[in-house]
Amino acid sequence: MKEGSHVDRASNQLLLSFCKDYFSDEPFGYISHRLNSYSVDPTVYMDAGSHPGLKAIAVVFDNPLIKSNVVLEKQFFNQPFESFNSVDEAKKWLSELLIK
């Protein structure tokens, strides 16, 4: 995401549509590597939680200010949602979760 952008329900629907086309109903996880600062409408996670294939979300960040946003966002998603310090940690967690 570009610095300062905002993810709203309309832009999230576009992402979910892409995921439906790409993954069909196969289980997958989403990794958000938050290199830039941007905002997310937390209600997008309610829509994301209804996607048949999306099983988990991992957020990777190194800026402690982002942590409070992640704590809030996590409350709106009804699937596993964790934060990590590295992409490798997030990939490992998702891989283990999706194998189960």
Coordinates of N, CA, C and O in Angstrom, one line a residue:
M1 N 0.8 -1.2 0.0 CA 0.0 0.0 0.0 C 0.9 1.2 0.0 O 1.9 1.3 0.6
K2 N 0.4 2.2 -0.7 CA 1.1 3.5 -0.7 C 1.0 4.2 0.7 O 0.0 4.1 1.4
E3 N 2.0 4.9 1.0 CA 2.0 5.7 2.2 C 0.8 6.7 2.2 O 0.5 7.3 1.3
G4 N 0.1 6.6 3.4 CA -1.1 7.5 3.5 C -2.4 7.1 2.9 O -3.4 7.7 3.0
S5 N -2.4 5.9 2.2 CA -3.6 5.4 1.5 C -4.6 4.9 2.6 O -4.2 4.7 3.8
H6 N -5.8 4.7 2.1 CA -6.9 4.2 3.0 C -7.5 3.0 2.4 O -8.0 3.1 1.2
V7 N -7.6 1.9 3.1 CA -8.3 0.7 2.6 C -9.7 0.7 3.1 O -9.9 0.6 4.3
D8 N -10.7 0.9 2.2 CA -12.1 0.9 2.6 C -12.8 -0.4 2.0 O -12.1 -1.2 1.4
R9 N -14.1 -0.5 2.3 CA -14.8 -1.7 1.9 C -14.8 -1.9 0.4 O -14.7 -3.0 -0.1
A10 N -14.8 -0.8 -0.4 CA -14.8 -0.9 -1.9 C -13.5 -1.5 -2.4 O -13.5 -2.4 -3.2
S11 N -12.4 -0.9 -1.9 CA -11.1 -1.4 -2.3 C -10.9 -2.9 -1.8 O -10.3 -3.7 -2.5
N12 N -11.4 -3.2 -0.7 CA -11.2 -4.5 -0.2 C -12.1 -5.5 -1.0 O -11.6 -6.7 -1.2
Q13 N -13.2 -5.1 -1.5 CA -14.0 -6.0 -2.3 C -13.3 -6.3 -3.6 O -13.4 -7.5 -4.1
L14 N -12.5 -5.4 -4.1 CA -11.7 -5.6 -5.3 C -10.6 -6.7 -5.0 O -10.4 -7.7 -5.7
L15 N -10.0 -6.6 -3.8 CA -9.0 -7.6 -3.4 C -9.6 -9.0 -3.2 O -9.1 -10.0 -3.7
L16 N -10.8 -9.0 -2.6 CA -11.5 -10.3 -2.3 C -11.9 -10.9 -3.6 O -11.9 -12.1 -3.8
S17 N -12.3 -10.1 -4.6 CA -12.7 -10.6 -5.9 C -11.5 -11.2 -6.6 O -11.6 -12.3 -7.2
F18 N -10.3 -10.6 -6.5 CA -9.1 -11.1 -7.1 C -8.8 -12.5 -6.4 O -8.4 -13.5 -7.1
C19 N -8.9 -12.5 -5.1 CA -8.6 -13.8 -4.4 C -9.6 -14.9 -4.8 O -9.2 -16.0 -4.9
K20 N -10.8 -14.6 -5.0 CA -11.8 -15.6 -5.4 C -11.4 -16.1 -6.8 O -11.5 -17.3 -7.0
D21 N -11.0 -15.2 -7.7 CA -10.6 -15.7 -9.0 C -9.3 -16.5 -9.0 O -9.2 -17.5 -9.6
Y22 N -8.4 -16.1 -8.1 CA -7.1 -16.8 -8.1 C -7.1 -18.1 -7.3 O -6.6 -19.1 -7.8
F23 N -7.7 -18.1 -6.1 CA -7.7 -19.2 -5.3 C -8.9 -20.1 -5.3 O -9.0 -21.2 -4.8
S24 N -10.0 -19.6 -6.0 CA -11.3 -20.2 -6.0 C -11.7 -20.4 -4.5 O -11.7 -19.5 -3.8
D25 N -12.0 -21.7 -4.1 CA -12.4 -21.9 -2.7 C -11.3 -22.6 -2.0 O -11.5 -23.1 -0.9
E26 N -10.0 -22.6 -2.5 CA -8.9 -23.2 -1.9 C -8.5 -22.4 -0.6 O -8.6 -21.2 -0.7
P27 N -8.2 -23.0 0.5 CA -7.8 -22.2 1.6 C -6.5 -21.5 1.4 O -5.5 -22.0 0.8
F28 N -6.4 -20.2 1.9 CA -5.2 -19.4 1.8 C -5.2 -18.4 2.9 O -6.2 -18.2 3.6
G29 N -4.0 -17.9 3.2 CA -3.8 -16.8 4.2 C -3.3 -15.6 3.5 O -2.8 -15.6 2.4
Y30 N -3.5 -14.5 4.2 CA -3.0 -13.2 3.7 C -2.0 -12.6 4.6 O -2.2 -12.6 5.8
I31 N -0.9 -12.1 4.0 CA 0.2 -11.5 4.8 C 0.2 -10.0 4.4 O 0.4 -9.7 3.2
S32 N 0.0 -9.1 5.3 CA 0.1 -7.7 5.1 C 1.4 -7.2 5.7 O 1.6 -7.2 6.9
H33 N 2.4 -6.9 4.8 CA 3.7 -6.4 5.3 C 3.6 -4.9 5.3 O 3.7 -4.3 4.2
R34 N 3.5 -4.3 6.4 CA 3.2 -2.9 6.6 C 4.5 -2.1 6.6 O 4.9 -1.6 7.7
L35 N 5.0 -1.9 5.4 CA 6.2 -1.1 5.3 C 5.9 0.4 5.4 O 6.7 1.2 5.9
N36 N 4.7 0.7 4.8 CA 4.3 2.1 4.8 C 3.1 2.3 5.8 O 2.4 1.3 6.1
S37 N 2.9 3.5 6.2 CA 1.8 3.8 7.1 C 0.6 4.1 6.3 O 0.6 4.9 5.4
Y38 N -0.5 3.3 6.5 CA -1.8 3.5 5.8 C -2.9 3.1 6.8 O -2.7 2.4 7.8
S39 N -4.1 3.6 6.5 CA -5.2 3.2 7.4 C -6.1 2.2 6.7 O -6.2 2.0 5.5
V40 N -6.8 1.4 7.6 CA -7.7 0.4 7.2 C -9.0 0.6 7.9 O -9.0 0.7 9.2
D41 N -10.1 0.6 7.2 CA -11.4 0.6 7.8 C -11.6 -0.8 8.4 O -11.6 -1.8 7.7
P42 N -11.7 -0.9 9.7 CA -11.7 -2.2 10.4 C -12.9 -3.1 9.9 O -12.9 -4.3 10.0
T43 N -14.0 -2.5 9.4 CA -15.1 -3.3 8.9 C -14.8 -4.1 7.7 O -15.5 -5.0 7.4
V44 N -13.6 -3.8 7.0 CA -13.3 -4.7 5.9 C -13.0 -6.1 6.4 O -13.2 -7.1 5.6
Y45 N -12.6 -6.3 7.6 CA -12.3 -7.6 8.1 C -13.6 -8.4 8.3 O -13.5 -9.7 8.2
M46 N -14.7 -7.8 8.5 CA -16.0 -8.6 8.5 C -16.3 -9.1 7.2 O -16.7 -10.3 7.0
D47 N -16.1 -8.4 6.1 CA -16.3 -8.9 4.7 C -15.2 -10.0 4.4 O -15.6 -11.0 3.9
A48 N -14.0 -9.7 4.8 CA -12.9 -10.7 4.6 C -13.2 -12.0 5.3 O -13.0 -13.1 4.7
G49 N -13.8 -11.9 6.5 CA -14.1 -13.1 7.2 C -15.1 -14.0 6.6 O -15.2 -15.2 6.9
S50 N -15.9 -13.5 5.7 CA -16.9 -14.3 5.0 C -16.4 -14.9 3.7 O -17.2 -15.6 3.0
H51 N -15.2 -14.6 3.3 CA -14.6 -15.2 2.1 C -14.4 -16.7 2.4 O -13.8 -17.0 3.4
P52 N -14.9 -17.5 1.5 CA -14.8 -19.0 1.8 C -13.4 -19.6 1.9 O -13.2 -20.5 2.6
G53 N -12.4 -19.0 1.3 CA -11.1 -19.5 1.3 C -10.1 -18.9 2.3 O -9.1 -19.5 2.7
L54 N -10.4 -17.7 2.7 CA -9.5 -16.9 3.6 C -9.5 -17.5 5.0 O -10.6 -17.4 5.7
K55 N -8.5 -18.1 5.4 CA -8.4 -18.8 6.7 C -7.7 -18.0 7.8 O -7.8 -18.3 9.0
A56 N -6.8 -17.1 7.4 CA -6.0 -16.3 8.4 C -5.4 -15.1 7.8 O -5.2 -15.0 6.6
I57 N -5.1 -14.2 8.7 CA -4.4 -13.0 8.3 C -3.1 -12.8 9.2 O -3.3 -13.0 10.4
A58 N -2.0 -12.5 8.6 CA -0.8 -12.2 9.3 C -0.4 -10.8 9.0 O -0.4 -10.4 7.8
V59 N 0.0 -10.0 10.0 CA 0.5 -8.6 9.7 C 1.9 -8.6 10.2 O 2.2 -9.0 11.3
V60 N 2.8 -8.1 9.3 CA 4.2 -7.9 9.7 C 4.5 -6.4 9.8 O 4.2 -5.7 8.8
F61 N 5.1 -6.0 10.9 CA 5.5 -4.6 11.0 C 6.7 -4.5 11.9 O 7.0 -5.4 12.8
D62 N 7.4 -3.4 11.8 CA 8.5 -3.1 12.8 C 8.3 -1.8 13.5 O 9.1 -1.4 14.3
N63 N 7.2 -1.1 13.1 CA 6.9 0.2 13.8 C 5.9 0.0 14.9 O 4.8 -0.5 14.7
P64 N 6.3 0.2 16.2 CA 5.4 -0.1 17.3 C 4.1 0.7 17.3 O 3.1 0.3 17.9
L65 N 4.0 1.8 16.6 CA 2.8 2.6 16.5 C 1.7 1.8 15.7 O 0.5 2.0 15.9
I66 N 2.1 0.9 14.8 CA 1.2 0.1 14.1 C 0.5 -0.9 14.9 O -0.6 -1.3 14.7
K67 N 1.2 -1.3 16.0 CA 0.6 -2.4 16.9 C -0.8 -2.1 17.4 O -1.7 -3.0 17.4
S68 N -1.0 -0.9 17.8 CA -2.4 -0.5 18.3 C -3.4 -0.6 17.2 O -4.6 -1.1 17.5
N69 N -3.1 -0.3 16.0 CA -4.0 -0.5 14.9 C -4.3 -2.0 14.7 O -5.5 -2.4 14.5
V70 N -3.3 -2.8 14.7 CA -3.5 -4.3 14.5 C -4.4 -4.8 15.6 O -5.2 -5.7 15.4
V71 N -4.2 -4.4 16.9 CA -5.0 -4.9 18.0 C -6.5 -4.6 17.7 O -7.4 -5.4 17.9
L72 N -6.8 -3.4 17.2 CA -8.1 -3.0 16.9 C -8.7 -3.8 15.7 O -9.8 -4.3 15.8
E73 N -7.9 -3.9 14.6 CA -8.3 -4.6 13.5 C -8.7 -6.1 13.8 O -9.6 -6.7 13.2
K74 N -7.9 -6.7 14.6 CA -8.0 -8.1 15.0 C -9.4 -8.4 15.6 O -9.9 -9.5 15.4
Q75 N -10.0 -7.4 16.2 CA -11.3 -7.6 16.9 C -12.4 -7.8 15.8 O -13.5 -8.2 16.2
F76 N -12.2 -7.4 14.6 CA -13.2 -7.4 13.6 C -13.1 -8.7 12.7 O -14.0 -8.8 11.8
F77 N -12.1 -9.5 12.9 CA -11.9 -10.7 12.0 C -12.2 -11.9 12.8 O -11.6 -12.1 13.9
N78 N -13.0 -12.8 12.3 CA -13.4 -14.0 13.0 C -12.6 -15.3 12.7 O -13.1 -16.4 13.0
Q79 N -11.4 -15.1 12.2 CA -10.5 -16.1 11.9 C -9.2 -15.8 12.6 O -9.0 -14.7 13.2
P80 N -8.2 -16.7 12.6 CA -6.9 -16.4 13.2 C -6.3 -15.1 12.5 O -6.3 -14.9 11.3
F81 N -5.7 -14.3 13.4 CA -5.2 -13.0 13.0 C -4.0 -12.7 13.9 O -4.3 -12.4 15.1
E82 N -2.8 -12.7 13.4 CA -1.6 -12.5 14.3 C -0.7 -11.5 13.7 O -0.7 -11.3 12.5
S83 N 0.2 -11.0 14.5 CA 1.2 -10.0 14.1 C 2.6 -10.7 14.3 O 2.8 -11.5 15.2
F84 N 3.5 -10.2 13.4 CA 4.8 -10.8 13.4 C 5.9 -9.7 13.2 O 5.6 -8.7 12.6
N85 N 7.1 -10.1 13.5 CA 8.2 -9.2 13.3 C 8.9 -9.4 11.9 O 9.7 -8.6 11.5
S86 N 8.6 -10.5 11.3 CA 9.3 -10.8 10.0 C 8.3 -11.6 9.1 O 7.4 -12.3 9.6
V87 N 8.5 -11.4 7.8 CA 7.7 -12.1 6.8 C 7.9 -13.7 7.0 O 7.0 -14.4 6.8
D88 N 9.2 -14.1 7.2 CA 9.4 -15.5 7.4 C 8.6 -16.1 8.5 O 8.1 -17.2 8.4
E89 N 8.5 -15.4 9.7 CA 7.7 -15.9 10.8 C 6.2 -16.0 10.4 O 5.6 -17.0 10.7
A90 N 5.8 -15.0 9.6 CA 4.4 -15.0 9.2 C 4.1 -16.2 8.2 O 3.1 -16.9 8.3
K91 N 5.0 -16.4 7.3 CA 4.9 -17.5 6.3 C 4.8 -18.8 7.1 O 4.0 -19.7 6.7
K92 N 5.7 -19.0 8.0 CA 5.8 -20.3 8.8 C 4.5 -20.5 9.5 O 3.9 -21.6 9.5
W93 N 4.0 -19.5 10.2 CA 2.7 -19.6 10.9 C 1.6 -20.0 10.0 O 0.8 -20.9 10.2
L94 N 1.5 -19.3 8.8 CA 0.4 -19.5 7.9 C 0.5 -20.9 7.3 O -0.5 -21.7 7.2
S95 N 1.7 -21.3 7.0 CA 1.9 -22.7 6.4 C 1.5 -23.8 7.4 O 0.7 -24.7 7.0
E96 N 1.8 -23.6 8.7 CA 1.4 -24.6 9.7 C -0.1 -24.6 9.9 O -0.7 -25.6 10.0
L97 N -0.7 -23.4 9.9 CA -2.1 -23.3 10.1 C -2.9 -23.9 8.9 O -3.9 -24.5 9.1
L98 N -2.4 -23.7 7.7 CA -3.2 -24.1 6.5 C -3.0 -25.6 6.3 O -3.9 -26.2 5.6
I99 N -2.0 -26.2 6.9 CA -1.8 -27.7 6.7 C -2.8 -28.4 7.6 O -3.2 -29.5 7.2
K100 N -3.2 -27.9 8.7 CA -4.1 -28.5 9.7 C -5.4 -28.9 9.0 O -5.9 -28.3 8.2

